[in-house]
């Protein structure tokens, strides 16, 4: 049994976390699930400063760890299971203070292997930055405009009127549409990528000043791809739609739950694999899930990189040994 531990930061019901913990135990690696949503009510943490240095310690039900006892950390779901947002100002204050403390606490874990470091993960989620770096590395990216300026968007539409365009969020695709936490019917909304009606958008163009949006040329791909990068290793799946259950002809988002999806192994060209690894490392990450598309006309087009992206279908359906590869990567320090 290897002494220093691997921490899997997630919550007990997370299937990806459970699978990785199983793989870590199979190779004899000491590991532990850490559910940070238990802090501060069900877990304790202390940072002590002395002439000898700084000592950060986290405790939960007889289990504890410090920067001296951890070899690597998988930063999977640091906020734990999605929970109902609180309207209580005191609870919100405690939640904010706790999050600031926990982020500061883990900043002392400088000598561990991160998959991936919280600060790097945060910055890597910036889609405008992703596109800039991807293009500089050599990826083909769609014609893109990110703006809340009506005139700029109107001009972009006119220059690309004959091209199908999509719009998508700059940040998250998930939004709460009801202030009432008891409103279970309208509580959350997922914004899927769809081809837009330019005339319809132009009729409401002044509303754009309220929020920036990404507008892009639709790829019109033959198929979608997801490349999972772990260190220097790349596993790629071809994503198909075996049946459309009502997503509509303008849907271009394979994540749409109204599509019945298929996943199969795909041999991504070596130069695209190398670019995927280069992009992941350029963003300071050790892991990523990269969304690409392929068309005969344009070849491989980059959409975005997900620092904490989903890989389970690539293993459970397509058959790649991703959890084992990730376990070995975290264990081999």
Coordinates of C-alpha atoms in Angstrom, one line a residue:
X1 CA 0.0 0.0 0.0
X2 CA 1.4 3.4 -1.0
X3 CA 1.4 5.7 2.0
X4 CA 0.6 9.2 0.8
X5 CA -3.0 9.6 -0.3
X6 CA -4.8 10.5 -3.4
X7 CA -7.8 12.8 -2.7
X8 CA -10.9 12.6 -4.9
X9 CA -12.8 15.9 -4.3
X10 CA -16.4 15.2 -5.2
X11 CA -19.5 13.8 -3.5
X12 CA -20.6 10.1 -2.7
X13 CA -23.1 9.7 -5.5
X14 CA -20.8 10.8 -8.3
X15 CA -20.4 7.8 -10.6
X16 CA -17.1 9.1 -12.0
X17 CA -15.6 9.5 -8.5
X18 CA -16.7 6.0 -7.4
X19 CA -15.2 4.4 -10.5
X20 CA -11.9 6.2 -10.0
X21 CA -11.7 5.3 -6.3
X22 CA -12.2 1.7 -7.3
X23 CA -9.4 1.9 -9.8
X24 CA -7.1 3.5 -7.2
X25 CA -7.7 0.7 -4.7
X26 CA -7.1 -1.9 -7.4
X27 CA -3.6 -0.6 -7.9
X28 CA -3.0 -0.4 -4.1
X29 CA -3.1 3.3 -3.9
X30 CA -4.4 4.8 -0.6
X31 CA -7.2 7.2 -1.5
X32 CA -10.1 9.1 0.0
X33 CA -13.3 10.8 -1.2
X34 CA -13.5 14.4 0.2
X35 CA -16.9 16.0 0.0
X36 CA -16.2 19.7 0.6
X37 CA -19.9 20.5 0.8
X38 CA -19.7 19.1 4.3
X39 CA -17.6 22.0 5.4
X40 CA -18.1 23.7 7.8
X41 CA -21.0 21.9 9.5
X42 CA -19.7 18.3 9.3
X43 CA -16.0 18.9 8.7
X44 CA -13.3 21.0 10.3
X45 CA -10.2 22.7 9.0
X46 CA -7.4 24.7 10.5
X47 CA -4.4 26.7 9.1
X48 CA -1.8 27.4 11.8
X49 CA 1.1 29.8 11.3
X50 CA 4.3 29.4 13.3
X51 CA 8.0 30.1 13.0
X52 CA 8.3 26.7 11.5
X53 CA 5.9 27.5 8.7
X54 CA 2.3 27.0 7.8
X55 CA 0.3 23.9 8.7
X56 CA -3.1 23.3 6.9
X57 CA -5.2 20.4 8.3
X58 CA -8.6 19.1 7.2
X59 CA -10.6 16.7 9.5
X60 CA -13.8 14.7 8.9
X61 CA -15.0 11.8 11.0
X62 CA -11.7 10.5 12.2
X63 CA -10.1 11.1 8.8
X64 CA -7.6 14.0 8.3
X65 CA -5.1 15.2 5.7
X66 CA -2.6 17.9 5.3
X67 CA -0.2 19.1 2.6
X68 CA 2.3 16.6 4.0
X69 CA 0.1 13.5 3.6
X70 CA -1.3 14.1 0.1
X71 CA 0.4 13.2 -3.1
X72 CA -2.2 14.2 -5.7
X73 CA -5.7 15.6 -5.9
X74 CA -8.5 15.1 -8.5
X75 CA -10.4 18.3 -8.4
X76 CA -13.7 16.8 -9.7
X77 CA -16.7 18.5 -8.1
X78 CA -15.4 20.8 -5.3
X79 CA -18.9 22.2 -4.5
X80 CA -20.3 18.7 -4.0
X81 CA -23.8 17.7 -5.1
X82 CA -25.9 20.5 -6.7
X83 CA -28.1 21.9 -4.1
X84 CA -30.9 24.4 -3.8
X85 CA -29.5 28.0 -3.5
X86 CA -30.2 29.6 -0.2
X87 CA -32.1 32.9 0.2
X88 CA -31.1 33.3 3.8
X89 CA -28.5 36.1 4.0
X90 CA -26.7 34.6 7.0
X91 CA -26.4 31.2 5.3
X92 CA -25.2 32.9 2.1
X93 CA -22.6 34.8 4.1
X94 CA -21.4 31.5 5.7
X95 CA -21.3 29.8 2.3
X96 CA -19.2 32.6 0.8
X97 CA -16.8 32.7 3.7
X98 CA -16.4 29.0 3.7
X99 CA -15.7 28.9 -0.1
X100 CA -13.0 31.6 0.3
X101 CA -11.4 29.7 3.1
X102 CA -11.4 26.4 1.3
X103 CA -9.9 27.9 -1.8
X104 CA -7.2 29.5 0.3
X105 CA -6.6 26.3 2.2
X106 CA -5.8 24.3 -0.9
X107 CA -3.4 27.0 -2.1
X108 CA -0.9 25.6 0.4
X109 CA -0.9 22.2 -1.4
X110 CA 1.9 23.4 -3.8
X111 CA 3.9 20.1 -4.0
X112 CA 1.0 17.8 -4.9
X113 CA 0.0 16.7 -8.4
X114 CA -3.3 18.4 -9.4
X115 CA -5.9 17.2 -11.9
X116 CA -6.2 20.1 -12.2
X117 CA -5.2 23.0 -10.0
X118 CA -8.3 25.0 -8.9
X119 CA -7.0 28.4 -10.1
X120 CA -5.9 26.9 -13.4
X121 CA -9.2 25.2 -13.8
X122 CA -11.1 28.5 -13.1
X123 CA -9.1 30.4 -15.8
X124 CA -9.2 27.5 -18.3
X125 CA -13.0 27.8 -18.2
X126 CA -12.9 31.2 -19.9
X127 CA -14.1 30.4 -23.4
X128 CA -12.7 33.6 -25.1
X129 CA -9.3 32.6 -23.8
X130 CA -9.7 29.0 -24.9
X131 CA -10.4 30.2 -28.5
X132 CA -7.5 32.5 -28.6
X133 CA -5.0 29.9 -27.4
X134 CA -6.5 27.1 -29.6
X135 CA -6.2 29.3 -32.7
X136 CA -2.6 30.2 -31.8
X137 CA -1.7 26.5 -31.5
X138 CA -3.1 25.8 -34.9
X139 CA -6.7 24.6 -34.4
X140 CA -9.4 25.7 -36.8
X141 CA -12.0 27.6 -35.0
X142 CA -15.4 28.9 -36.2
X143 CA -15.9 32.5 -37.3
X144 CA -16.8 34.0 -33.9
X145 CA -18.0 37.2 -32.3
X146 CA -18.4 37.7 -28.6
X147 CA -20.2 40.9 -27.7
X148 CA -23.0 42.8 -26.0
X149 CA -22.8 45.6 -28.6
X150 CA -25.9 45.5 -30.9
X151 CA -24.1 47.3 -33.8
X152 CA -21.2 44.9 -33.7
X153 CA -23.5 41.9 -33.8
X154 CA -25.7 43.4 -36.5
X155 CA -22.6 43.9 -38.6
X156 CA -21.4 40.4 -38.0
X157 CA -24.8 39.0 -39.1
X158 CA -24.6 41.1 -42.3
X159 CA -21.1 39.9 -43.2
X160 CA -22.1 36.3 -42.6
X161 CA -25.8 36.4 -43.6
X162 CA -25.4 33.4 -45.9
X163 CA -23.8 31.2 -43.2
X164 CA -25.8 29.4 -40.5
X165 CA -24.9 30.9 -37.1
X166 CA -25.3 29.6 -33.6
X167 CA -25.3 31.4 -30.3
X168 CA -24.2 30.1 -26.9
X169 CA -23.3 31.4 -23.4
X170 CA -19.9 32.9 -22.6
X171 CA -19.9 31.0 -19.3
X172 CA -22.2 28.3 -18.1
X173 CA -25.1 26.6 -20.0
X174 CA -27.1 26.2 -16.8
X175 CA -29.2 29.0 -15.4
X176 CA -31.8 29.4 -12.7
X177 CA -34.9 31.0 -14.2
X178 CA -37.0 31.2 -11.0
X179 CA -36.2 33.1 -7.9
X180 CA -38.6 30.9 -6.0
X181 CA -36.5 27.9 -4.6
X182 CA -39.8 26.0 -4.2
X183 CA -40.6 26.3 -8.0
X184 CA -39.4 22.9 -9.1
X185 CA -40.9 23.2 -12.6
X186 CA -39.0 26.4 -13.6
X187 CA -36.0 26.1 -11.3
X188 CA -33.3 25.4 -13.8
X189 CA -32.8 25.7 -17.6
X190 CA -30.1 24.2 -19.8
X191 CA -29.1 26.4 -22.8
X192 CA -28.3 24.2 -25.7
X193 CA -26.5 25.3 -28.8
X194 CA -28.9 25.9 -31.7
X195 CA -28.9 27.5 -35.2
X196 CA -30.4 30.9 -34.8
X197 CA -33.0 32.8 -36.8
X198 CA -31.0 36.0 -37.6
X199 CA -34.2 38.0 -38.4
X200 CA -35.7 37.1 -35.0
X201 CA -32.5 38.0 -33.1
X202 CA -32.3 41.4 -34.9
X203 CA -35.8 42.2 -33.8
X204 CA -34.7 42.0 -30.2
X205 CA -31.1 43.2 -30.8
X206 CA -31.3 45.9 -28.1
X207 CA -31.7 43.2 -25.4
X208 CA -28.1 42.2 -26.1
X209 CA -26.9 45.1 -24.0
X210 CA -28.0 43.2 -21.0
X211 CA -25.6 40.3 -21.4
X212 CA -22.6 39.3 -23.7
X213 CA -23.2 36.3 -26.0
X214 CA -21.0 34.1 -28.3
X215 CA -22.1 34.0 -31.9
X216 CA -20.4 31.5 -34.2
X217 CA -20.5 30.0 -37.6
X218 CA -22.3 26.6 -37.3
X219 CA -19.9 23.8 -38.1
X220 CA -22.3 21.7 -40.1
X221 CA -20.3 18.7 -39.1
X222 CA -20.6 15.2 -40.2
X223 CA -20.0 14.2 -36.6
X224 CA -18.9 15.4 -33.2
X225 CA -15.8 14.3 -31.2
X226 CA -14.8 14.4 -27.6
X227 CA -11.1 14.0 -26.9
X228 CA -10.2 13.2 -23.3
X229 CA -6.7 14.2 -22.4
X230 CA -4.8 12.8 -19.4
X231 CA -1.2 14.0 -19.3
X232 CA 0.2 13.0 -22.8
X233 CA -2.5 10.5 -23.5
X234 CA -5.6 11.2 -25.6
X235 CA -8.8 9.1 -25.9
X236 CA -11.2 10.2 -28.6
X237 CA -14.8 9.2 -29.2
X238 CA -17.0 9.8 -32.2
X239 CA -20.4 11.0 -31.0
X240 CA -23.5 10.1 -33.0
X241 CA -27.2 10.6 -32.7
X242 CA -29.0 7.3 -33.4
X243 CA -32.4 8.9 -32.8
X244 CA -33.7 12.4 -32.4
X245 CA -36.4 12.4 -29.7
X246 CA -37.6 16.0 -30.4
X247 CA -34.5 18.2 -30.2
X248 CA -35.4 19.7 -33.6
X249 CA -33.6 20.2 -36.9
X250 CA -31.8 23.3 -35.7
X251 CA -30.2 21.5 -32.7
X252 CA -26.4 21.2 -33.1
X253 CA -25.6 20.2 -29.5
X254 CA -24.9 16.6 -28.8
X255 CA -25.5 17.2 -25.0
X256 CA -29.2 17.8 -25.7
X257 CA -31.1 15.2 -23.6
X258 CA -33.7 14.8 -26.4
X259 CA -31.1 13.1 -28.5
X260 CA -30.3 9.4 -28.2
X261 CA -26.5 9.4 -28.4
X262 CA -23.9 6.8 -29.5
X263 CA -20.2 6.8 -28.6
X264 CA -17.5 4.8 -30.4
X265 CA -13.7 4.8 -30.5
X266 CA -12.2 7.2 -33.0
X267 CA -8.6 7.4 -34.3
X268 CA -7.9 11.1 -34.1
X269 CA -4.9 12.1 -36.3
X270 CA -1.6 12.4 -34.4
X271 CA -1.2 16.1 -35.1
X272 CA -4.6 16.9 -33.7
X273 CA -3.8 14.7 -30.7
X274 CA -0.6 16.6 -30.1
X275 CA -2.4 19.9 -30.4
X276 CA -5.0 18.7 -27.9
X277 CA -2.2 17.9 -25.4
X278 CA -0.4 21.2 -26.1
X279 CA -3.6 23.2 -25.5
X280 CA -4.3 21.3 -22.3
X281 CA -0.9 22.1 -21.0
X282 CA -0.9 25.7 -22.2
X283 CA -3.9 26.2 -19.9
X284 CA -2.0 24.7 -17.0
X285 CA -4.2 21.6 -16.9
X286 CA -3.3 17.9 -16.6
X287 CA -6.8 16.8 -17.7
X288 CA -9.3 18.1 -20.2
X289 CA -12.3 17.0 -22.4
X290 CA -12.1 18.8 -25.7
X291 CA -15.1 19.2 -28.0
X292 CA -14.3 19.0 -31.7
X293 CA -16.3 18.5 -34.9
X294 CA -15.3 17.0 -38.3
X295 CA -16.5 17.9 -41.7
X296 CA -15.1 17.0 -45.1
X297 CA -15.0 20.7 -46.1
X298 CA -13.2 22.1 -43.0
X299 CA -11.6 19.1 -41.3
X300 CA -11.4 19.3 -37.6
X301 CA -12.9 22.3 -35.9
X302 CA -12.3 23.2 -32.2
X303 CA -15.3 24.3 -30.1
X304 CA -14.2 24.4 -26.5
X305 CA -12.2 22.7 -23.8
X306 CA -13.8 21.4 -20.5
X307 CA -11.3 21.3 -17.6
X308 CA -13.7 19.0 -15.6
X309 CA -15.5 17.4 -18.5
X310 CA -17.4 14.2 -18.5
X311 CA -15.6 11.0 -19.7
X312 CA -17.8 8.2 -18.4
X313 CA -19.4 7.3 -21.8
X314 CA -16.0 7.1 -23.3
X315 CA -15.2 4.3 -20.9
X316 CA -18.5 2.6 -20.1
X317 CA -19.8 2.7 -23.7
X318 CA -16.8 3.1 -26.0
X319 CA -14.5 0.9 -23.8
X320 CA -11.5 3.2 -23.2
X321 CA -9.5 2.5 -19.9
X322 CA -9.9 6.2 -18.8
X323 CA -10.4 5.6 -15.1
X324 CA -7.4 3.3 -14.9
X325 CA -5.2 5.7 -16.8
X326 CA -6.3 8.5 -14.6
X327 CA -5.7 6.4 -11.5
X328 CA -2.1 5.6 -12.6
X329 CA -1.5 9.2 -13.5
X330 CA -2.6 10.4 -10.0
X331 CA -0.6 7.6 -8.3
X332 CA 2.6 8.0 -10.2
X333 CA 4.2 11.1 -8.7

